[in-house]
JSON list of C-alpha atoms in Angstrom, two decimals:
[
{"chain": "A", "resi": 1, "resn": "UNK", "atom": "CA", "xyz": [54.21, 6.46, 45.08]},
{"chain": "A", "resi": 2, "resn": "UNK", "atom": "CA", "xyz": [53.53, 5.75, 41.26]},
{"chain": "A", "resi": 3, "resn": "UNK", "atom": "CA", "xyz": [53.85, 2.22, 41.91]},
{"chain": "A", "resi": 4, "resn": "UNK", "atom": "CA", "xyz": [50.53, 2.74, 44.51]},
{"chain": "A", "resi": 5, "resn": "UNK", "atom": "CA", "xyz": [48.69, 4.21, 41.73]},
{"chain": "A", "resi": 6, "resn": "UNK", "atom": "CA", "xyz": [49.25, 2.12, 39.05]},
{"chain": "A", "resi": 7, "resn": "UNK", "atom": "CA", "xyz": [48.33, -0.85, 40.89]},
{"chain": "A", "resi": 8, "resn": "UNK", "atom": "CA", "xyz": [45.53, 0.63, 41.93]},
{"chain": "A", "resi": 9, "resn": "UNK", "atom": "CA", "xyz": [45.49, -1.56, 45.30]},
{"chain": "A", "resi": 10, "resn": "UNK", "atom": "CA", "xyz": [47.29, -1.78, 48.38]},
{"chain": "A", "resi": 11, "resn": "UNK", "atom": "CA", "xyz": [50.50, -3.56, 48.08]},
{"chain": "A", "resi": 12, "resn": "UNK", "atom": "CA", "xyz": [53.27, -5.26, 50.20]},
{"chain": "A", "resi": 13, "resn": "UNK", "atom": "CA", "xyz": [56.50, -4.10, 50.94]},
{"chain": "A", "resi": 14, "resn": "UNK", "atom": "CA", "xyz": [57.73, -7.19, 49.22]},
{"chain": "A", "resi": 15, "resn": "UNK", "atom": "CA", "xyz": [56.09, -6.47, 46.09]},
{"chain": "A", "resi": 16, "resn": "UNK", "atom": "CA", "xyz": [57.29, -2.96, 45.67]},
{"chain": "A", "resi": 17, "resn": "UNK", "atom": "CA", "xyz": [60.49, -4.36, 46.46]},
{"chain": "A", "resi": 18, "resn": "UNK", "atom": "CA", "xyz": [60.37, -7.03, 43.76]},
{"chain": "A", "resi": 19, "resn": "UNK", "atom": "CA", "xyz": [58.93, -4.34, 41.20]},
{"chain": "A", "resi": 20, "resn": "UNK", "atom": "CA", "xyz": [61.67, -1.67, 41.67]},
{"chain": "A", "resi": 21, "resn": "UNK", "atom": "CA", "xyz": [64.27, -4.59, 42.10]},
{"chain": "A", "resi": 22, "resn": "UNK", "atom": "CA", "xyz": [65.75, -3.23, 45.52]},
{"chain": "A", "resi": 23, "resn": "UNK", "atom": "CA", "xyz": [65.64, -4.62, 48.85]},
{"chain": "A", "resi": 24, "resn": "UNK", "atom": "CA", "xyz": [62.54, -4.80, 51.03]},
{"chain": "A", "resi": 25, "resn": "UNK", "atom": "CA", "xyz": [64.40, -2.95, 53.91]},
{"chain": "A", "resi": 26, "resn": "UNK", "atom": "CA", "xyz": [64.89, 0.11, 51.55]},
{"chain": "A", "resi": 27, "resn": "UNK", "atom": "CA", "xyz": [60.98, -0.05, 50.69]},
{"chain": "A", "resi": 28, "resn": "UNK", "atom": "CA", "xyz": [60.30, 0.03, 54.19]},
{"chain": "A", "resi": 29, "resn": "UNK", "atom": "CA", "xyz": [62.50, 3.08, 55.46]},
{"chain": "A", "resi": 30, "resn": "UNK", "atom": "CA", "xyz": [60.90, 5.04, 52.23]},
{"chain": "A", "resi": 31, "resn": "UNK", "atom": "CA", "xyz": [57.26, 3.92, 53.52]},
{"chain": "A", "resi": 32, "resn": "UNK", "atom": "CA", "xyz": [57.99, 5.34, 56.93]},
{"chain": "A", "resi": 33, "resn": "UNK", "atom": "CA", "xyz": [59.43, 8.57, 55.48]},
{"chain": "A", "resi": 34, "resn": "UNK", "atom": "CA", "xyz": [56.15, 8.88, 53.20]},
{"chain": "A", "resi": 35, "resn": "UNK", "atom": "CA", "xyz": [53.80, 7.54, 56.30]},
{"chain": "A", "resi": 36, "resn": "UNK", "atom": "CA", "xyz": [55.40, 10.43, 58.34]},
{"chain": "A", "resi": 37, "resn": "UNK", "atom": "CA", "xyz": [53.92, 13.03, 55.92]},
{"chain": "A", "resi": 38, "resn": "UNK", "atom": "CA", "xyz": [50.90, 11.10, 55.93]},
{"chain": "A", "resi": 39, "resn": "UNK", "atom": "CA", "xyz": [51.16, 10.56, 51.83]},
{"chain": "A", "resi": 40, "resn": "UNK", "atom": "CA", "xyz": [50.86, 6.49, 52.27]},
{"chain": "A", "resi": 41, "resn": "UNK", "atom": "CA", "xyz": [48.99, 4.44, 54.94]},
{"chain": "A", "resi": 42, "resn": "UNK", "atom": "CA", "xyz": [49.96, 1.05, 56.38]},
{"chain": "A", "resi": 43, "resn": "UNK", "atom": "CA", "xyz": [46.99, -1.42, 57.02]},
{"chain": "A", "resi": 44, "resn": "UNK", "atom": "CA", "xyz": [47.08, -4.98, 58.18]},
{"chain": "A", "resi": 45, "resn": "UNK", "atom": "CA", "xyz": [45.53, -7.78, 55.63]},
{"chain": "A", "resi": 46, "resn": "UNK", "atom": "CA", "xyz": [42.17, -8.30, 56.82]},
{"chain": "A", "resi": 47, "resn": "UNK", "atom": "CA", "xyz": [42.92, -12.39, 56.21]},
{"chain": "A", "resi": 48, "resn": "UNK", "atom": "CA", "xyz": [46.57, -12.68, 57.81]},
{"chain": "A", "resi": 49, "resn": "UNK", "atom": "CA", "xyz": [47.55, -9.90, 60.42]},
{"chain": "A", "resi": 50, "resn": "UNK", "atom": "CA", "xyz": [51.33, -10.65, 59.57]},
{"chain": "A", "resi": 51, "resn": "UNK", "atom": "CA", "xyz": [50.82, -9.03, 55.95]},
{"chain": "A", "resi": 52, "resn": "UNK", "atom": "CA", "xyz": [51.21, -5.34, 56.13]},
{"chain": "A", "resi": 53, "resn": "UNK", "atom": "CA", "xyz": [49.53, -3.69, 52.70]},
{"chain": "A", "resi": 54, "resn": "UNK", "atom": "CA", "xyz": [50.84, -0.18, 51.65]},
{"chain": "A", "resi": 55, "resn": "UNK", "atom": "CA", "xyz": [48.22, 2.51, 49.76]},
{"chain": "A", "resi": 56, "resn": "UNK", "atom": "CA", "xyz": [48.62, 5.98, 48.86]},
{"chain": "A", "resi": 57, "resn": "UNK", "atom": "CA", "xyz": [46.39, 8.42, 50.46]},
{"chain": "A", "resi": 58, "resn": "UNK", "atom": "CA", "xyz": [44.43, 11.52, 49.01]},
{"chain": "A", "resi": 59, "resn": "UNK", "atom": "CA", "xyz": [47.26, 13.63, 49.84]},
{"chain": "A", "resi": 60, "resn": "UNK", "atom": "CA", "xyz": [49.90, 11.46, 48.26]},
{"chain": "A", "resi": 61, "resn": "UNK", "atom": "CA", "xyz": [48.03, 11.59, 45.26]},
{"chain": "A", "resi": 62, "resn": "UNK", "atom": "CA", "xyz": [47.55, 15.24, 45.31]},
{"chain": "A", "resi": 63, "resn": "UNK", "atom": "CA", "xyz": [51.47, 15.23, 46.00]},
{"chain": "A", "resi": 64, "resn": "UNK", "atom": "CA", "xyz": [52.01, 13.00, 42.82]},
{"chain": "A", "resi": 65, "resn": "UNK", "atom": "CA", "xyz": [50.02, 15.02, 40.85]},
{"chain": "A", "resi": 66, "resn": "UNK", "atom": "CA", "xyz": [52.12, 18.24, 41.69]},
{"chain": "A", "resi": 67, "resn": "UNK", "atom": "CA", "xyz": [55.08, 16.59, 40.94]},
{"chain": "A", "resi": 68, "resn": "UNK", "atom": "CA", "xyz": [53.49, 15.28, 37.43]},
{"chain": "A", "resi": 69, "resn": "UNK", "atom": "CA", "xyz": [52.60, 18.72, 36.80]},
{"chain": "A", "resi": 70, "resn": "UNK", "atom": "CA", "xyz": [55.99, 19.82, 37.65]},
{"chain": "A", "resi": 71, "resn": "UNK", "atom": "CA", "xyz": [57.73, 17.32, 35.40]},
{"chain": "A", "resi": 72, "resn": "UNK", "atom": "CA", "xyz": [54.91, 17.90, 32.64]},
{"chain": "A", "resi": 73, "resn": "UNK", "atom": "CA", "xyz": [55.75, 21.88, 32.59]},
{"chain": "A", "resi": 74, "resn": "UNK", "atom": "CA", "xyz": [59.88, 21.28, 33.13]},
{"chain": "A", "resi": 75, "resn": "UNK", "atom": "CA", "xyz": [59.81, 19.06, 30.06]},
{"chain": "A", "resi": 76, "resn": "UNK", "atom": "CA", "xyz": [57.51, 21.30, 27.84]},
{"chain": "A", "resi": 77, "resn": "UNK", "atom": "CA", "xyz": [59.84, 24.07, 28.76]},
{"chain": "A", "resi": 78, "resn": "UNK", "atom": "CA", "xyz": [62.97, 21.84, 28.12]},
{"chain": "A", "resi": 79, "resn": "UNK", "atom": "CA", "xyz": [62.20, 20.74, 24.80]},
{"chain": "A", "resi": 80, "resn": "UNK", "atom": "CA", "xyz": [60.37, 23.50, 23.51]},
{"chain": "A", "resi": 81, "resn": "UNK", "atom": "CA", "xyz": [63.84, 24.24, 21.75]},
{"chain": "A", "resi": 82, "resn": "UNK", "atom": "CA", "xyz": [62.45, 21.27, 19.08]},
{"chain": "A", "resi": 83, "resn": "UNK", "atom": "CA", "xyz": [60.02, 21.40, 16.94]},
{"chain": "A", "resi": 84, "resn": "UNK", "atom": "CA", "xyz": [57.54, 18.44, 16.28]},
{"chain": "A", "resi": 85, "resn": "UNK", "atom": "CA", "xyz": [59.46, 16.69, 13.42]},
{"chain": "A", "resi": 86, "resn": "UNK", "atom": "CA", "xyz": [63.00, 17.06, 15.99]},
{"chain": "A", "resi": 87, "resn": "UNK", "atom": "CA", "xyz": [60.70, 16.29, 19.11]},
{"chain": "A", "resi": 88, "resn": "UNK", "atom": "CA", "xyz": [59.91, 12.90, 17.27]},
{"chain": "A", "resi": 89, "resn": "UNK", "atom": "CA", "xyz": [63.37, 12.43, 16.02]},
{"chain": "A", "resi": 90, "resn": "UNK", "atom": "CA", "xyz": [65.03, 13.10, 19.11]},
{"chain": "A", "resi": 91, "resn": "UNK", "atom": "CA", "xyz": [62.25, 10.43, 20.85]},
{"chain": "A", "resi": 92, "resn": "UNK", "atom": "CA", "xyz": [63.52, 8.04, 17.82]},
{"chain": "A", "resi": 93, "resn": "UNK", "atom": "CA", "xyz": [67.03, 8.34, 18.57]},
{"chain": "A", "resi": 94, "resn": "UNK", "atom": "CA", "xyz": [66.72, 7.80, 22.35]},
{"chain": "A", "resi": 95, "resn": "UNK", "atom": "CA", "xyz": [64.68, 5.20, 21.85]},
{"chain": "A", "resi": 96, "resn": "UNK", "atom": "CA", "xyz": [67.37, 3.49, 19.46]},
{"chain": "A", "resi": 97, "resn": "UNK", "atom": "CA", "xyz": [70.52, 4.24, 21.93]},
{"chain": "A", "resi": 98, "resn": "UNK", "atom": "CA", "xyz": [68.32, 2.76, 24.74]},
{"chain": "A", "resi": 99, "resn": "UNK", "atom": "CA", "xyz": [67.45, -0.29, 22.45]},
{"chain": "A", "resi": 100, "resn": "UNK", "atom": "CA", "xyz": [71.49, -0.54, 21.87]},
{"chain": "A", "resi": 101, "resn": "UNK", "atom": "CA", "xyz": [73.01, -0.11, 25.20]},
{"chain": "A", "resi": 102, "resn": "UNK", "atom": "CA", "xyz": [70.82, -2.85, 26.67]},
{"chain": "A", "resi": 103, "resn": "UNK", "atom": "CA", "xyz": [71.77, -5.33, 23.75]},
{"chain": "A", "resi": 104, "resn": "UNK", "atom": "CA", "xyz": [73.87, -8.35, 24.24]},
{"chain": "A", "resi": 105, "resn": "UNK", "atom": "CA", "xyz": [75.93, -7.47, 21.46]},
{"chain": "A", "resi": 106, "resn": "UNK", "atom": "CA", "xyz": [76.86, -4.31, 23.11]},
{"chain": "A", "resi": 107, "resn": "UNK", "atom": "CA", "xyz": [77.23, -5.55, 26.42]},
{"chain": "A", "resi": 108, "resn": "UNK", "atom": "CA", "xyz": [80.01, -8.01, 24.83]},
{"chain": "A", "resi": 109, "resn": "UNK", "atom": "CA", "xyz": [81.59, -5.44, 22.89]},
{"chain": "A", "resi": 110, "resn": "UNK", "atom": "CA", "xyz": [81.97, -3.21, 25.71]},
{"chain": "A", "resi": 111, "resn": "UNK", "atom": "CA", "xyz": [83.61, -6.18, 28.05]},
{"chain": "A", "resi": 112, "resn": "UNK", "atom": "CA", "xyz": [86.44, -7.08, 24.85]},
{"chain": "A", "resi": 113, "resn": "UNK", "atom": "CA", "xyz": [87.73, -3.84, 26.57]},
{"chain": "A", "resi": 114, "resn": "UNK", "atom": "CA", "xyz": [87.45, -4.38, 30.17]},
{"chain": "A", "resi": 115, "resn": "UNK", "atom": "CA", "xyz": [89.44, -5.64, 32.72]},
{"chain": "A", "resi": 116, "resn": "UNK", "atom": "CA", "xyz": [88.16, -8.27, 35.21]},
{"chain": "A", "resi": 117, "resn": "UNK", "atom": "CA", "xyz": [87.94, -5.17, 37.77]},
{"chain": "A", "resi": 118, "resn": "UNK", "atom": "CA", "xyz": [86.03, -3.01, 35.22]},
{"chain": "A", "resi": 119, "resn": "UNK", "atom": "CA", "xyz": [83.41, -6.35, 34.23]},
{"chain": "A", "resi": 120, "resn": "UNK", "atom": "CA", "xyz": [82.63, -6.46, 37.77]},
{"chain": "A", "resi": 121, "resn": "UNK", "atom": "CA", "xyz": [82.39, -2.96, 38.62]},
{"chain": "A", "resi": 122, "resn": "UNK", "atom": "CA", "xyz": [79.94, -1.97, 35.51]},
{"chain": "A", "resi": 123, "resn": "UNK", "atom": "CA", "xyz": [78.33, -5.83, 36.47]},
{"chain": "A", "resi": 124, "resn": "UNK", "atom": "CA", "xyz": [77.53, -4.15, 39.84]},
{"chain": "A", "resi": 125, "resn": "UNK", "atom": "CA", "xyz": [76.03, -0.87, 38.60]},
{"chain": "A", "resi": 126, "resn": "UNK", "atom": "CA", "xyz": [73.99, -2.50, 36.15]},
{"chain": "A", "resi": 127, "resn": "UNK", "atom": "CA", "xyz": [71.94, -5.14, 38.50]},
{"chain": "A", "resi": 128, "resn": "UNK", "atom": "CA", "xyz": [68.49, -3.39, 39.25]},
{"chain": "A", "resi": 129, "resn": "UNK", "atom": "CA", "xyz": [69.01, -0.88, 36.46]},
{"chain": "A", "resi": 130, "resn": "UNK", "atom": "CA", "xyz": [65.72, -1.97, 34.86]},
{"chain": "A", "resi": 131, "resn": "UNK", "atom": "CA", "xyz": [64.28, -0.31, 31.86]},
{"chain": "A", "resi": 132, "resn": "UNK", "atom": "CA", "xyz": [60.95, 1.21, 32.37]},
{"chain": "A", "resi": 133, "resn": "UNK", "atom": "CA", "xyz": [59.37, -1.51, 30.55]},
{"chain": "A", "resi": 134, "resn": "UNK", "atom": "CA", "xyz": [60.75, -4.09, 32.41]},
{"chain": "A", "resi": 135, "resn": "UNK", "atom": "CA", "xyz": [59.70, -2.34, 35.52]},
{"chain": "A", "resi": 136, "resn": "UNK", "atom": "CA", "xyz": [55.91, -2.16, 34.03]},
{"chain": "A", "resi": 137, "resn": "UNK", "atom": "CA", "xyz": [56.07, -5.83, 33.03]},
{"chain": "A", "resi": 138, "resn": "UNK", "atom": "CA", "xyz": [57.24, -6.63, 36.43]},
{"chain": "A", "resi": 139, "resn": "UNK", "atom": "CA", "xyz": [54.54, -4.41, 38.11]},
{"chain": "A", "resi": 140, "resn": "UNK", "atom": "CA", "xyz": [51.30, -5.95, 36.31]},
{"chain": "A", "resi": 141, "resn": "UNK", "atom": "CA", "xyz": [52.71, -9.86, 36.47]},
{"chain": "A", "resi": 142, "resn": "UNK", "atom": "CA", "xyz": [52.81, -9.09, 40.55]},
{"chain": "A", "resi": 143, "resn": "UNK", "atom": "CA", "xyz": [49.91, -7.60, 40.26]},
{"chain": "A", "resi": 144, "resn": "UNK", "atom": "CA", "xyz": [48.07, -9.99, 38.36]},
{"chain": "A", "resi": 145, "resn": "UNK", "atom": "CA", "xyz": [49.36, -12.27, 40.47]},
{"chain": "A", "resi": 146, "resn": "UNK", "atom": "CA", "xyz": [48.52, -10.85, 43.72]},
{"chain": "A", "resi": 147, "resn": "UNK", "atom": "CA", "xyz": [45.43, -10.44, 42.39]},
{"chain": "A", "resi": 148, "resn": "UNK", "atom": "CA", "xyz": [44.58, -14.35, 41.74]},
{"chain": "A", "resi": 149, "resn": "UNK", "atom": "CA", "xyz": [46.19, -15.10, 45.51]},
{"chain": "A", "resi": 150, "resn": "UNK", "atom": "CA", "xyz": [43.40, -12.21, 46.71]},
{"chain": "A", "resi": 151, "resn": "UNK", "atom": "CA", "xyz": [40.43, -13.85, 44.81]},
{"chain": "A", "resi": 152, "resn": "UNK", "atom": "CA", "xyz": [41.89, -17.39, 45.91]},
{"chain": "A", "resi": 153, "resn": "UNK", "atom": "CA", "xyz": [41.76, -16.47, 49.78]},
{"chain": "A", "resi": 154, "resn": "UNK", "atom": "CA", "xyz": [38.26, -15.09, 49.30]},
{"chain": "A", "resi": 155, "resn": "UNK", "atom": "CA", "xyz": [35.50, -17.31, 50.69]},
{"chain": "A", "resi": 156, "resn": "UNK", "atom": "CA", "xyz": [33.07, -18.38, 47.83]},
{"chain": "A", "resi": 157, "resn": "UNK", "atom": "CA", "xyz": [29.91, -17.46, 49.62]},
{"chain": "A", "resi": 158, "resn": "UNK", "atom": "CA", "xyz": [27.43, -18.60, 46.34]}
]
């Protein structure tokens, strides 16, 4: 649902699948469940009836707002043990750790001590696990491409 809010326009299951690096069938399964709860709405594209677009509904936005409020309150309680300086240092340390574990140097270092089976297992686990920045870049790129395609498909009435 967050992707639909961030996109601010209806998206196809394929677009959502690309952004999340999952299969479209997995998206369709989730969308069916969300639609059953009236949290999203599927509609046929006006120019191509084969294309189905997914948009978040008002109840979906409300549910997401509740989740955000809960998450915010939870995180505030969780990190209340730290003062502002400690929170800033913790954030900096997590960012540094994330940079390290996603670096090629770390992957090379880690793989030196792995068997072939371990490497295959690690690679399988690593597939599709994009960090949040990569997901947002993919989302923005996909939305830009989709917006351009939509603009080209519109008839020029000038």
